[in-house]
CSV table of C-alpha atoms in Angstrom, one decimal:
chain,number,residue,atom,x,y,z
P,9,MET,CA,0.0,0.0,0.0
P,10,ALA,CA,3.0,2.3,0.2
P,11,VAL,CA,2.6,3.5,-3.4
P,12,ASP,CA,-1.1,4.1,-2.8
P,13,TYR,CA,-0.4,6.0,0.4
P,14,THR,CA,2.2,8.2,-1.5
P,15,VAL,CA,-0.3,9.1,-4.2
P,16,ILE,CA,-2.9,10.1,-1.6
P,17,VAL,CA,-0.5,12.1,0.5
P,18,LEU,CA,0.9,14.0,-2.5
P,19,TYR,CA,-2.7,14.7,-3.6
P,20,LEU,CA,-3.7,16.1,-0.2
P,21,ALA,CA,-0.5,18.2,0.0
P,22,GLY,CA,-1.2,19.6,-3.4
P,23,MET,CA,-4.7,20.7,-2.3
P,24,LEU,CA,-3.1,22.7,0.6
P,25,ALA,CA,-0.5,24.2,-1.7
P,26,MET,CA,-3.2,25.5,-4.0
P,27,GLY,CA,-5.1,26.9,-1.1
P,28,TRP,CA,-1.9,28.9,-0.2
P,29,TRP,CA,-1.5,30.1,-3.8
P,30,GLY,CA,-5.2,31.1,-4.0
P,31,MET,CA,-4.8,33.2,-0.9
P,32,ARG,CA,-2.4,35.5,-2.9
P,33,ARG,CA,-5.1,36.1,-5.5
P,34,ALA,CA,-8.1,36.7,-3.3
P,35,LYS,CA,-7.6,40.3,-2.5
P,36,SER,CA,-11.2,41.5,-2.9
P,37,LYS,CA,-14.7,40.3,-2.0
P,38,SER,CA,-15.4,39.4,-5.6
P,39,GLU,CA,-12.1,37.5,-6.0
P,40,PHE,CA,-12.7,35.7,-2.7
P,41,LEU,CA,-16.3,34.7,-3.2
P,42,VAL,CA,-16.7,34.3,-7.0
P,43,ALA,CA,-13.1,34.2,-8.3
P,44,GLY,CA,-13.5,37.7,-9.7
P,45,ARG,CA,-16.2,36.6,-12.1
P,46,ARG,CA,-13.4,35.8,-14.5
P,47,LEU,CA,-13.5,32.1,-15.3
P,48,GLY,CA,-13.2,31.0,-19.0
P,49,PRO,CA,-15.0,28.0,-20.5
P,50,ALA,CA,-12.4,25.4,-19.6
P,51,MET,CA,-12.1,26.2,-15.9
P,52,TYR,CA,-15.8,26.9,-15.6
P,53,SER,CA,-16.8,23.5,-17.1
P,54,GLY,CA,-14.4,21.6,-15.0
P,55,THR,CA,-15.2,23.2,-11.7
P,56,MET,CA,-19.0,23.1,-12.3
P,57,ALA,CA,-18.8,19.3,-13.0
P,58,ALA,CA,-16.6,18.8,-10.0
P,59,ILE,CA,-18.9,20.5,-7.5
P,60,VAL,CA,-22.1,18.6,-8.6
P,61,LEU,CA,-20.4,15.2,-8.7
P,62,GLY,CA,-19.6,14.5,-5.1
P,63,GLY,CA,-19.3,11.5,-2.8
P,64,ALA,CA,-23.0,10.7,-3.3
P,65,SER,CA,-22.6,10.7,-7.1
P,66,THR,CA,-19.5,8.5,-6.9
P,67,ILE,CA,-19.8,6.2,-4.0
P,68,GLY,CA,-23.6,6.4,-3.9
P,69,GLY,CA,-23.9,6.2,-7.7
P,70,VAL,CA,-21.9,2.9,-7.7
P,71,GLY,CA,-24.0,1.7,-4.8
P,72,LEU,CA,-27.3,2.3,-6.7
P,73,GLY,CA,-25.8,0.5,-9.7
P,74,TYR,CA,-25.0,-2.5,-7.4
P,75,GLN,CA,-28.5,-2.5,-6.0
P,76,TYR,CA,-30.6,-1.7,-9.2
P,77,GLY,CA,-28.3,-2.2,-12.2
P,78,LEU,CA,-28.2,0.3,-15.0
P,79,SER,CA,-31.3,2.2,-13.7
P,80,GLY,CA,-29.2,3.1,-10.7
P,81,ALA,CA,-27.8,5.9,-12.9
P,82,TRP,CA,-31.0,7.9,-12.5
P,83,MET,CA,-30.0,9.8,-9.4
P,84,VAL,CA,-26.8,11.2,-11.0
P,85,PHE,CA,-28.5,11.5,-14.4
P,86,THR,CA,-31.2,13.8,-12.9
P,87,ILE,CA,-28.4,16.0,-11.5
P,88,GLY,CA,-26.9,16.3,-15.0
P,89,LEU,CA,-30.4,17.1,-16.4
P,90,GLY,CA,-30.8,19.8,-13.8
P,91,LEU,CA,-27.4,21.3,-14.6
P,92,LEU,CA,-28.3,21.3,-18.3
P,93,ALA,CA,-31.6,23.0,-17.7
P,94,LEU,CA,-29.9,25.6,-15.5
P,95,SER,CA,-27.2,26.3,-18.1
P,96,VAL,CA,-29.5,26.4,-21.1
P,97,PHE,CA,-32.5,28.4,-19.7
P,98,PHE,CA,-31.3,30.4,-16.7
P,99,SER,CA,-27.5,30.7,-16.3
P,100,ALA,CA,-27.1,33.6,-18.7
P,101,ARG,CA,-29.6,35.7,-16.8
P,102,ILE,CA,-28.2,34.6,-13.4
P,103,ALA,CA,-24.7,35.6,-14.4
P,104,ARG,CA,-25.8,39.0,-15.6
P,105,LEU,CA,-27.3,39.9,-12.3
P,106,LYS,CA,-23.9,40.3,-10.7
P,107,VAL,CA,-25.0,39.3,-7.2
P,108,TYR,CA,-23.4,37.0,-4.7
P,109,THR,CA,-26.3,34.9,-3.3
P,110,VAL,CA,-29.7,33.6,-4.2
P,111,SER,CA,-31.3,35.8,-1.5
P,112,GLU,CA,-29.8,38.9,-3.1
P,113,MET,CA,-31.5,37.9,-6.3
P,114,LEU,CA,-34.8,37.6,-4.5
P,115,ASP,CA,-34.4,41.0,-2.9
P,116,LEU,CA,-33.5,42.5,-6.3
P,117,ARG,CA,-36.5,40.9,-8.0
P,118,TYR,CA,-39.2,41.5,-5.3
P,119,GLY,CA,-37.9,44.8,-3.7
P,120,GLY,CA,-36.4,43.5,-0.5
P,121,ARG,CA,-37.7,41.9,2.7
P,122,SER,CA,-37.4,38.3,1.6
P,123,GLY,CA,-33.6,37.9,1.9
P,124,LEU,CA,-33.3,37.0,5.6
P,125,ILE,CA,-35.9,34.2,5.7
P,126,SER,CA,-34.7,32.8,2.3
P,127,GLY,CA,-31.1,33.1,3.6
P,128,VAL,CA,-32.0,30.9,6.6
P,129,VAL,CA,-33.5,28.3,4.4
P,130,MET,CA,-30.5,28.3,2.0
P,131,TRP,CA,-28.1,28.3,4.9
P,132,SER,CA,-29.7,25.2,6.3
P,133,TYR,CA,-29.5,23.4,3.0
P,134,THR,CA,-25.8,24.3,2.3
P,135,LEU,CA,-24.9,23.4,5.9
P,136,MET,CA,-26.4,19.9,5.6
P,137,LEU,CA,-24.9,19.4,2.2
P,138,ALA,CA,-21.4,20.3,3.6
P,139,VAL,CA,-22.0,17.9,6.5
P,140,THR,CA,-23.0,15.0,4.4
P,141,SER,CA,-20.0,15.5,2.1
P,142,THR,CA,-17.7,15.6,5.2
P,143,ILE,CA,-19.1,12.4,6.6
P,144,ALA,CA,-18.0,10.6,3.4
P,145,TYR,CA,-14.4,11.1,4.3
P,146,ALA,CA,-14.8,8.3,6.9
P,147,THR,CA,-15.6,5.7,4.2
P,148,ILE,CA,-12.5,6.7,2.1
P,149,PHE,CA,-10.0,6.9,4.9
P,150,ASP,CA,-11.3,3.7,6.4
P,151,VAL,CA,-10.4,1.9,3.2
P,152,LEU,CA,-7.0,3.7,2.9
P,153,PHE,CA,-5.7,3.6,6.5
P,154,ASP,CA,-8.3,1.6,8.5
P,155,MET,CA,-8.8,4.9,10.3
P,156,ASN,CA,-11.2,5.8,13.1
P,157,ARG,CA,-14.4,7.5,11.8
P,158,THR,CA,-14.0,10.6,13.9
P,159,ILE,CA,-10.3,11.1,13.0
P,160,ALA,CA,-11.1,10.5,9.3
P,161,ILE,CA,-13.8,13.3,9.4
P,162,ILE,CA,-11.5,15.7,11.2
P,163,LEU,CA,-8.6,15.0,8.8
P,164,GLY,CA,-10.5,15.3,5.6
P,165,GLY,CA,-12.7,18.2,6.8
P,166,SER,CA,-9.6,20.1,8.1
P,167,ILE,CA,-7.9,20.0,4.8
P,168,VAL,CA,-11.0,21.3,3.0
P,169,VAL,CA,-11.5,24.0,5.6
P,170,ALA,CA,-7.9,25.0,5.4
P,171,TYR,CA,-7.6,25.6,1.6
P,172,SER,CA,-11.2,27.1,1.4
P,173,THR,CA,-10.4,29.6,4.2
P,174,LEU,CA,-7.1,30.6,2.8
P,175,GLY,CA,-8.1,31.4,-0.8
P,176,GLY,CA,-11.8,31.3,-1.0
P,177,MET,CA,-13.3,30.6,-4.4
P,178,TRP,CA,-9.9,30.9,-6.2
P,179,SER,CA,-8.5,28.1,-4.1
P,180,ILE,CA,-11.6,26.0,-4.5
P,181,THR,CA,-11.6,26.6,-8.3
P,182,LEU,CA,-8.0,25.5,-8.6
P,183,THR,CA,-8.4,22.4,-6.5
P,184,ASP,CA,-11.7,21.6,-8.3
P,185,MET,CA,-9.9,21.6,-11.6
P,186,VAL,CA,-7.4,19.1,-10.3
P,187,GLN,CA,-10.2,17.1,-8.8
P,188,PHE,CA,-12.1,17.1,-12.1
P,189,VAL,CA,-9.0,15.7,-13.9
P,190,VAL,CA,-8.4,13.1,-11.2
P,191,LYS,CA,-12.0,11.9,-11.2
P,192,THR,CA,-12.1,11.6,-15.0
P,193,ILE,CA,-8.9,9.5,-15.0
P,194,GLY,CA,-9.7,7.5,-11.9
P,195,VAL,CA,-13.4,6.7,-12.5
P,196,LEU,CA,-14.0,6.9,-16.2
P,197,LEU,CA,-10.7,5.9,-17.7
P,198,LEU,CA,-9.5,3.4,-15.2
P,199,LEU,CA,-12.1,2.0,-12.8
P,200,LEU,CA,-14.9,1.7,-15.5
P,201,PRO,CA,-13.1,-0.5,-18.0
P,202,ILE,CA,-11.2,-2.5,-15.3
P,203,ALA,CA,-14.5,-3.3,-13.5
P,204,VAL,CA,-16.2,-4.5,-16.7
P,205,ILE,CA,-13.2,-6.6,-17.7
P,206,LYS,CA,-13.0,-8.2,-14.2
P,207,ALA,CA,-16.7,-9.0,-14.3
P,208,GLY,CA,-16.2,-10.9,-17.6
P,209,GLY,CA,-17.6,-8.3,-20.0
P,210,PHE,CA,-21.2,-7.2,-20.6
P,211,SER,CA,-22.2,-10.7,-22.0
P,212,GLU,CA,-21.1,-12.3,-18.7
P,213,MET,CA,-22.8,-9.6,-16.6
P,214,LYS,CA,-26.1,-10.2,-18.5
P,215,ALA,CA,-25.8,-14.0,-18.0
P,216,LYS,CA,-25.3,-13.7,-14.3
P,217,LEU,CA,-27.7,-11.0,-13.3
P,218,PRO,CA,-31.5,-10.7,-13.5
P,219,THR,CA,-32.9,-8.9,-16.5
P,220,SER,CA,-34.2,-6.1,-14.3
P,221,TYR,CA,-30.5,-5.0,-13.9
P,222,PHE,CA,-30.6,-4.0,-17.5
P,223,ASP,CA,-34.0,-2.3,-17.5
P,224,PRO,CA,-33.5,1.5,-17.8
P,225,LEU,CA,-36.6,2.0,-15.7
P,226,GLY,CA,-36.0,-0.8,-13.2
P,227,ILE,CA,-35.5,1.5,-10.2
P,228,GLY,CA,-39.2,2.5,-10.5
P,229,GLY,CA,-41.1,5.4,-12.1
P,230,GLN,CA,-42.0,7.0,-8.8
P,231,THR,CA,-38.4,7.0,-7.7
P,232,ILE,CA,-37.2,8.6,-10.9
P,233,PHE,CA,-39.9,11.3,-10.6
P,234,THR,CA,-38.8,12.0,-7.0
P,235,TYR,CA,-35.2,12.3,-8.2
P,236,VAL,CA,-36.3,14.8,-10.8
P,237,LEU,CA,-38.2,16.9,-8.2
P,238,ILE,CA,-35.3,16.9,-5.7
P,239,TYR,CA,-32.1,16.8,-7.7
P,240,THR,CA,-33.1,18.3,-11.1
P,241,PHE,CA,-35.0,21.2,-9.5
P,242,GLY,CA,-32.4,21.4,-6.7
P,243,MET,CA,-29.7,22.1,-9.3
P,244,LEU,CA,-31.7,25.1,-10.5
P,245,ILE,CA,-31.8,27.0,-7.2
P,246,GLY,CA,-28.9,25.9,-4.9
P,247,GLN,CA,-26.6,28.6,-3.6
P,248,ASP,CA,-23.6,26.2,-4.2
P,249,ILE,CA,-24.5,25.9,-7.9
P,250,TRP,CA,-25.4,29.6,-8.4
P,251,GLN,CA,-22.2,30.7,-6.8
P,252,ARG,CA,-20.3,28.8,-9.5
P,253,VAL,CA,-22.5,30.5,-12.2
P,254,PHE,CA,-21.4,33.8,-10.7
P,255,THR,CA,-17.7,32.9,-11.5
P,256,ALA,CA,-18.3,32.8,-15.2
P,257,ARG,CA,-16.5,35.5,-17.3
P,258,SER,CA,-19.7,36.1,-19.4
P,259,ASP,CA,-23.2,34.8,-19.8
P,260,LYS,CA,-22.0,32.8,-22.9
P,261,VAL,CA,-19.4,31.0,-20.8
P,262,ALA,CA,-22.0,30.2,-18.2
P,263,ARG,CA,-24.3,28.7,-20.8
P,264,ALA,CA,-21.8,26.8,-22.9
P,265,GLY,CA,-19.6,25.7,-20.1
P,266,GLY,CA,-22.5,24.6,-18.0
P,267,THR,CA,-23.9,22.6,-20.9
P,268,VAL,CA,-20.5,20.7,-21.2
P,269,ALA,CA,-20.5,20.1,-17.5
P,270,GLY,CA,-24.1,18.8,-17.6
P,271,THR,CA,-23.3,16.4,-20.4
P,272,TYR,CA,-20.3,15.1,-18.5
P,273,CYS,CA,-22.6,14.4,-15.6
P,274,LEU,CA,-24.8,12.2,-17.8
P,275,VAL,CA,-21.8,10.1,-18.8
P,276,TYR,CA,-20.5,9.9,-15.2
P,277,ALA,CA,-24.0,8.7,-14.1
P,278,ILE,CA,-23.9,5.8,-16.6
P,279,ALA,CA,-20.4,4.9,-15.7
P,280,GLY,CA,-21.2,4.7,-12.0
P,281,ALA,CA,-24.2,2.4,-12.7
P,282,VAL,CA,-22.1,0.1,-14.9
P,283,ILE,CA,-19.3,-0.1,-12.3
P,284,GLY,CA,-21.9,-1.0,-9.6
P,285,THR,CA,-23.5,-3.6,-11.9
P,286,ALA,CA,-20.0,-5.2,-12.5
P,287,ALA,CA,-19.4,-5.2,-8.7
P,288,LYS,CA,-22.7,-7.1,-8.2
P,289,VAL,CA,-21.3,-9.9,-10.5
P,290,MET,CA,-18.0,-10.1,-8.5
P,291,TYR,CA,-19.4,-9.6,-5.0
P,292,PRO,CA,-23.1,-10.7,-5.0
P,293,HIS,CA,-23.5,-10.7,-1.2
P,294,LEU,CA,-22.2,-7.3,0.1
P,295,THR,CA,-24.0,-6.2,3.3
P,296,SER,CA,-24.3,-2.6,2.0
P,297,PRO,CA,-24.5,-1.4,-1.6
P,298,ASP,CA,-22.5,1.7,-0.7
P,299,SER,CA,-19.5,-0.5,0.1
P,300,ALA,CA,-19.4,-1.7,-3.5
P,301,PHE,CA,-17.1,1.1,-4.6
P,302,ALA,CA,-14.5,0.6,-1.8
P,303,THR,CA,-14.6,-3.2,-2.2
P,304,ILE,CA,-13.9,-3.3,-6.0
P,305,VAL,CA,-11.2,-0.6,-5.6
P,306,LYS,CA,-9.5,-2.4,-2.7
P,307,ASP,CA,-9.6,-6.0,-4.2
P,308,GLU,CA,-9.5,-5.6,-7.9
P,309,LEU,CA,-7.2,-2.7,-8.8
P,310,PRO,CA,-3.4,-2.9,-9.1
P,311,ILE,CA,-1.1,-0.9,-6.8
P,312,GLY,CA,-0.8,2.7,-7.8
P,313,VAL,CA,-4.0,2.6,-9.8
P,314,ARG,CA,-5.8,1.9,-6.6
P,315,GLY,CA,-4.3,5.0,-5.0
P,316,LEU,CA,-5.4,7.1,-7.9
P,317,VAL,CA,-8.9,5.8,-7.9
P,318,LEU,CA,-9.2,6.4,-4.2
P,319,ALA,CA,-7.8,9.9,-4.8
P,320,ALA,CA,-10.6,10.3,-7.4
P,321,ALA,CA,-13.2,9.4,-4.7
P,322,LEU,CA,-11.6,11.8,-2.3
P,323,ALA,CA,-11.6,14.4,-5.0
P,324,ALA,CA,-15.3,13.9,-5.6
P,325,VAL,CA,-16.0,14.4,-1.9
P,326,MET,CA,-13.7,17.4,-1.5
P,327,SER,CA,-15.1,19.3,-4.4
P,328,THR,CA,-18.7,19.1,-3.2
P,329,SER,CA,-17.7,19.7,0.4
P,330,SER,CA,-15.6,22.8,-0.4
P,331,GLY,CA,-18.3,24.2,-2.7
P,332,ALA,CA,-21.0,23.7,-0.1
P,333,LEU,CA,-18.8,25.2,2.6
P,334,ILE,CA,-18.1,28.5,0.9
P,335,ALA,CA,-21.8,28.7,-0.1
P,336,CYS,CA,-22.8,28.1,3.5
P,337,ALA,CA,-20.4,30.8,4.8
P,338,THR,CA,-21.4,33.3,2.1
P,339,VAL,CA,-25.0,33.0,3.0
P,340,ALA,CA,-24.3,33.1,6.7
P,341,ASN,CA,-22.3,36.3,6.4
P,342,ASN,CA,-23.9,38.2,3.5
P,343,ASP,CA,-27.6,37.1,3.9
P,344,ILE,CA,-28.0,36.6,7.7
P,345,TRP,CA,-25.3,38.2,9.7
P,346,SER,CA,-24.9,41.4,7.7
P,347,ARG,CA,-28.7,41.9,7.7
P,348,LEU,CA,-29.0,41.3,11.4
P,349,ARG,CA,-25.9,43.6,12.1
P,350,GLY,CA,-27.5,46.3,9.9
P,351,VAL,CA,-30.6,46.2,12.1
P,352,ILE,CA,-28.7,46.2,15.3
P,353,LYS,CA,-26.0,48.8,14.3
P,354,PRO,CA,-26.7,50.3,10.9
P,355,SER,CA,-23.4,52.3,10.8
P,356,ALA,CA,-21.3,49.2,11.1
P,357,ALA,CA,-22.9,47.7,8.0
P,358,GLU,CA,-22.0,50.7,5.9
P,359,SER,CA,-18.4,51.2,7.0
P,360,ASP,CA,-16.8,47.9,5.8
P,361,GLU,CA,-13.9,48.2,3.4
P,362,PRO,CA,-13.3,45.5,0.7
P,363,HIS,CA,-10.3,44.1,2.6
P,364,ASP,CA,-12.5,43.8,5.7
P,365,GLU,CA,-15.1,42.0,3.7
P,366,VAL,CA,-12.5,39.4,2.7
P,367,LYS,CA,-11.4,38.9,6.3
P,368,GLY,CA,-15.0,38.6,7.4
P,369,ASN,CA,-15.9,36.0,4.8
P,370,ARG,CA,-12.7,34.1,5.5
P,371,ALA,CA,-13.6,34.1,9.2
P,372,PHE,CA,-17.1,32.8,8.4
P,373,ILE,CA,-15.7,29.9,6.3
P,374,LEU,CA,-13.5,28.9,9.3
P,375,ILE,CA,-16.4,29.1,11.7
P,376,MET,CA,-18.8,27.2,9.4
P,377,GLY,CA,-16.1,24.7,8.7
P,378,VAL,CA,-15.6,23.9,12.4
P,379,ALA,CA,-19.4,23.6,12.8
P,380,VAL,CA,-19.6,21.2,9.8
P,381,ILE,CA,-16.9,19.0,11.2
P,382,CYS,CA,-18.6,18.8,14.6
P,383,ILE,CA,-22.0,18.1,13.2
P,384,ALA,CA,-20.6,15.4,10.9
P,385,ILE,CA,-19.0,13.6,13.8
P,386,ALA,CA,-22.3,13.6,15.7
P,387,LEU,CA,-24.5,12.6,12.7
P,388,ASN,CA,-24.8,9.1,11.4
P,389,ASN,CA,-27.6,9.0,8.8
P,390,VAL,CA,-26.3,10.7,5.7
P,391,VAL,CA,-29.3,9.9,3.5
P,392,GLU,CA,-31.8,11.4,5.9
P,393,ALA,CA,-29.7,14.5,6.4
P,394,LEU,CA,-29.4,15.0,2.6
P,395,THR,CA,-33.1,14.4,2.1
P,396,VAL,CA,-34.0,17.0,4.7
P,397,ALA,CA,-31.7,19.5,3.0
P,398,TYR,CA,-33.0,19.0,-0.5
P,399,ASN,CA,-36.7,18.8,0.6
P,400,LEU,CA,-36.3,22.1,2.5
P,401,LEU,CA,-34.5,23.8,-0.4
P,402,VAL,CA,-36.9,22.7,-3.1
P,403,GLY,CA,-40.1,22.9,-1.1
P,404,GLY,CA,-39.3,26.4,0.3
P,405,LEU,CA,-37.4,28.2,-2.5
P,406,LEU,CA,-38.1,26.6,-5.9
P,407,VAL,CA,-41.4,28.4,-6.5
P,408,PRO,CA,-40.4,32.0,-5.5
P,409,ILE,CA,-37.1,31.7,-7.4
P,410,LEU,CA,-38.4,30.4,-10.6
P,411,GLY,CA,-41.6,32.5,-10.2
P,412,GLY,CA,-39.4,35.6,-9.9
P,413,LEU,CA,-37.6,34.7,-13.1
P,414,LEU,CA,-40.7,33.7,-15.1
P,415,TRP,CA,-43.7,35.6,-13.8
P,416,LYS,CA,-43.7,39.4,-13.4
P,417,ARG,CA,-46.9,39.4,-11.4
P,418,GLY,CA,-45.2,37.6,-8.5
P,419,THR,CA,-44.8,39.8,-5.4
P,420,VAL,CA,-42.7,39.9,-2.3
P,421,ALA,CA,-45.7,38.9,-0.1
P,422,GLY,CA,-46.3,35.9,-2.5
P,423,ALA,CA,-42.6,35.0,-2.3
P,424,LEU,CA,-42.6,35.1,1.5
P,425,ALA,CA,-45.8,33.1,1.7
P,426,ALA,CA,-44.3,30.4,-0.7
P,427,ILE,CA,-41.2,30.1,1.4
P,428,ILE,CA,-43.0,29.9,4.8
P,429,VAL,CA,-45.9,27.7,3.6
P,430,GLY,CA,-43.7,25.4,1.4
P,431,GLY,CA,-40.8,25.1,3.8
P,432,GLY,CA,-43.1,24.7,6.9
P,433,GLY,CA,-45.2,22.3,5.0
P,434,VAL,CA,-42.3,20.1,4.0
P,435,ILE,CA,-41.1,20.0,7.6
P,436,GLY,CA,-44.5,19.1,9.0
P,437,LEU,CA,-45.1,16.5,6.3
P,438,MET,CA,-41.7,14.9,7.0
P,439,ALA,CA,-42.7,14.6,10.6
P,440,ALA,CA,-46.0,13.0,9.6
P,441,TYR,CA,-44.9,10.7,6.8
P,442,GLY,CA,-41.2,10.1,7.6
P,443,ILE,CA,-38.1,11.8,6.4
P,444,LEU,CA,-37.5,9.5,3.4
P,445,ALA,CA,-41.2,9.5,2.2
P,446,ASN,CA,-42.0,11.0,-1.2
P,447,GLN,CA,-45.2,12.9,0.0
P,448,PRO,CA,-43.4,15.8,1.7
P,449,ILE,CA,-41.8,17.1,-1.4
P,450,TYR,CA,-44.9,16.4,-3.6
P,451,TYR,CA,-47.4,18.2,-1.3
P,452,GLY,CA,-44.9,20.8,-0.1
P,453,LEU,CA,-44.3,22.0,-3.7
P,454,VAL,CA,-48.1,22.2,-4.3
P,455,LEU,CA,-48.6,24.2,-1.1
P,456,SER,CA,-45.8,26.6,-2.0
P,457,LEU,CA,-47.1,27.1,-5.6
P,458,VAL,CA,-50.7,27.8,-4.4
P,459,ALA,CA,-49.5,30.2,-1.7
P,460,TYR,CA,-47.3,32.1,-4.2
P,461,ILE,CA,-50.0,32.5,-6.8
P,462,VAL,CA,-52.9,33.3,-4.4
P,463,VAL,CA,-51.0,35.8,-2.3
P,464,SER,CA,-49.3,37.5,-5.3
P,465,LEU,CA,-52.6,38.0,-7.0
P,466,ALA,CA,-54.2,39.2,-3.8
P,467,THR,CA,-51.5,41.9,-3.1
P,468,LYS,CA,-50.3,45.0,-4.8
P,469,PRO,CA,-48.1,44.3,-7.8
P,470,THR,CA,-44.3,44.8,-7.5
P,471,ASP,CA,-43.3,48.5,-7.8
P,472,ALA,CA,-42.6,49.5,-11.4
P,473,ALA,CA,-39.2,51.0,-10.4
P,474,VAL,CA,-38.2,47.7,-8.8
P,475,LEU,CA,-39.2,45.7,-11.9
P,476,ALA,CA,-37.4,48.2,-14.2
P,477,ASN,CA,-34.2,47.9,-12.2
P,478,TRP,CA,-34.6,44.1,-12.3
P,479,ARG,CA,-34.9,44.1,-16.1
P,480,GLU,CA,-31.9,46.3,-16.4
P,481,ARG,CA,-29.8,43.9,-14.3
P,482,LEU,CA,-31.1,40.9,-16.3
P,483,ALA,CA,-30.0,42.6,-19.4
P,484,GLY,CA,-26.5,43.1,-18.0
P,485,ARG,CA,-26.8,46.8,-17.4
P,486,GLY,CA,-25.8,47.7,-13.9
P,487,GLY,CA,-24.7,45.7,-10.9
P,488,ALA,CA,-21.0,46.8,-11.1
P,489,GLU,CA,-18.7,45.3,-8.4
P,490,SER,CA,-18.1,47.5,-5.4
P,491,ASP,CA,-14.4,46.5,-5.2
P,492,ALA,CA,-11.8,46.9,-7.8
P,493,GLU,CA,-11.4,44.1,-10.3
P,494,PRO,CA,-8.0,43.0,-11.7
P,495,VAL,CA,-7.5,43.0,-15.4
P,496,GLY,CA,-7.4,39.6,-17.2
P,497,ALA,CA,-9.4,36.5,-17.4
P,498,ALA,CA,-8.9,32.9,-16.3
P,499,GLN,CA,-9.1,30.3,-19.0
């Protein structure tokens, strides 16, 4: 295992080095939070694909393939569909807004007053997303070093917190590009063909497994529909995804680069399901489907290659974890703390210099990072935590966000009603039906939509000046950065 250990240690050291390098570039709020809005198509595509394909997409995607066969690709496939929809239909408008958070977009569209409550909902989602990603370190480091769960979470989480705190989005962008390359080589170019060959090829896989394993809809229509509601729509509105859209150099980069990333996700989804199906042939009696990835890597791959593929799994977890962490800290600082501080002491909110904003956001990443590690240590059920996060996000924020982008009659009162009724309804329905039930997200979305339409129509239309400013921003006129931007663009 010495060669494998060396590969992993060099990889982790490289992540920290990039964090240090990124710190030298992040001199303004824009540089720290959105990489100066200067990413070109290559870096944008790679980093966008990296953040959406995390531990759940890699380890969990293989596990679903082990359990259901090729139809196990649907979870990751719906993530790719969501990214494609975001890129084709909405990313250009989002990029032109020149905001930092989803809540800022809501305030801009509706004329204020919805940012704090939407910020709390978004913060809850990004926090739990970061927690579930951090928990995944335990699985990887257990395979590598037979390491205690708590120590594994602290080790993996501390590395992500360190490079994210140092350089913000620049560090995360650089590390995500490396992680994208490592994942592509490790999972698509190495593990996929090796797994199929070890299983005896597709003909042998078909001979040894039930026909349901090769049915594209074998996982069930209701499950696929639920995945679409949670993951496809979740991709449209998540702060972690929007914050990457904000890094694009132009709306054209956001649209084209996101389309490439979404297509890559579709390929990754199929690859994970095929690897899991091959693992079912080789190891038909695993106690947990999620152990399929680690088992096939540990037992079937040669020395060196094994280390690279495990580094790929680590890369998948780290990219999602760091993206969720900076999103969580950005929302906590800009949407919650700054608003509360402005109410308590208005003069303090108006006196910050750009350098102080960088320091403040850096401090929030550190604070949120420590909180994420502590919660990850205490929490055991990853699936339930992730389900709560996505149900709350989609149930509470999907309608007011898409409504604001598509329906000019929507009002701030309607948006607030949709957030409160939809979010509260989802929580109540999860308590009644169970966290993993499908009903909470189905009924929660209906409640949110009804509340949005009824209250919007019953209240005074949004002020014409607010809508005029909104249209100007959507057209890319206005919204200049408050801090100086360096010249140049990242490719």
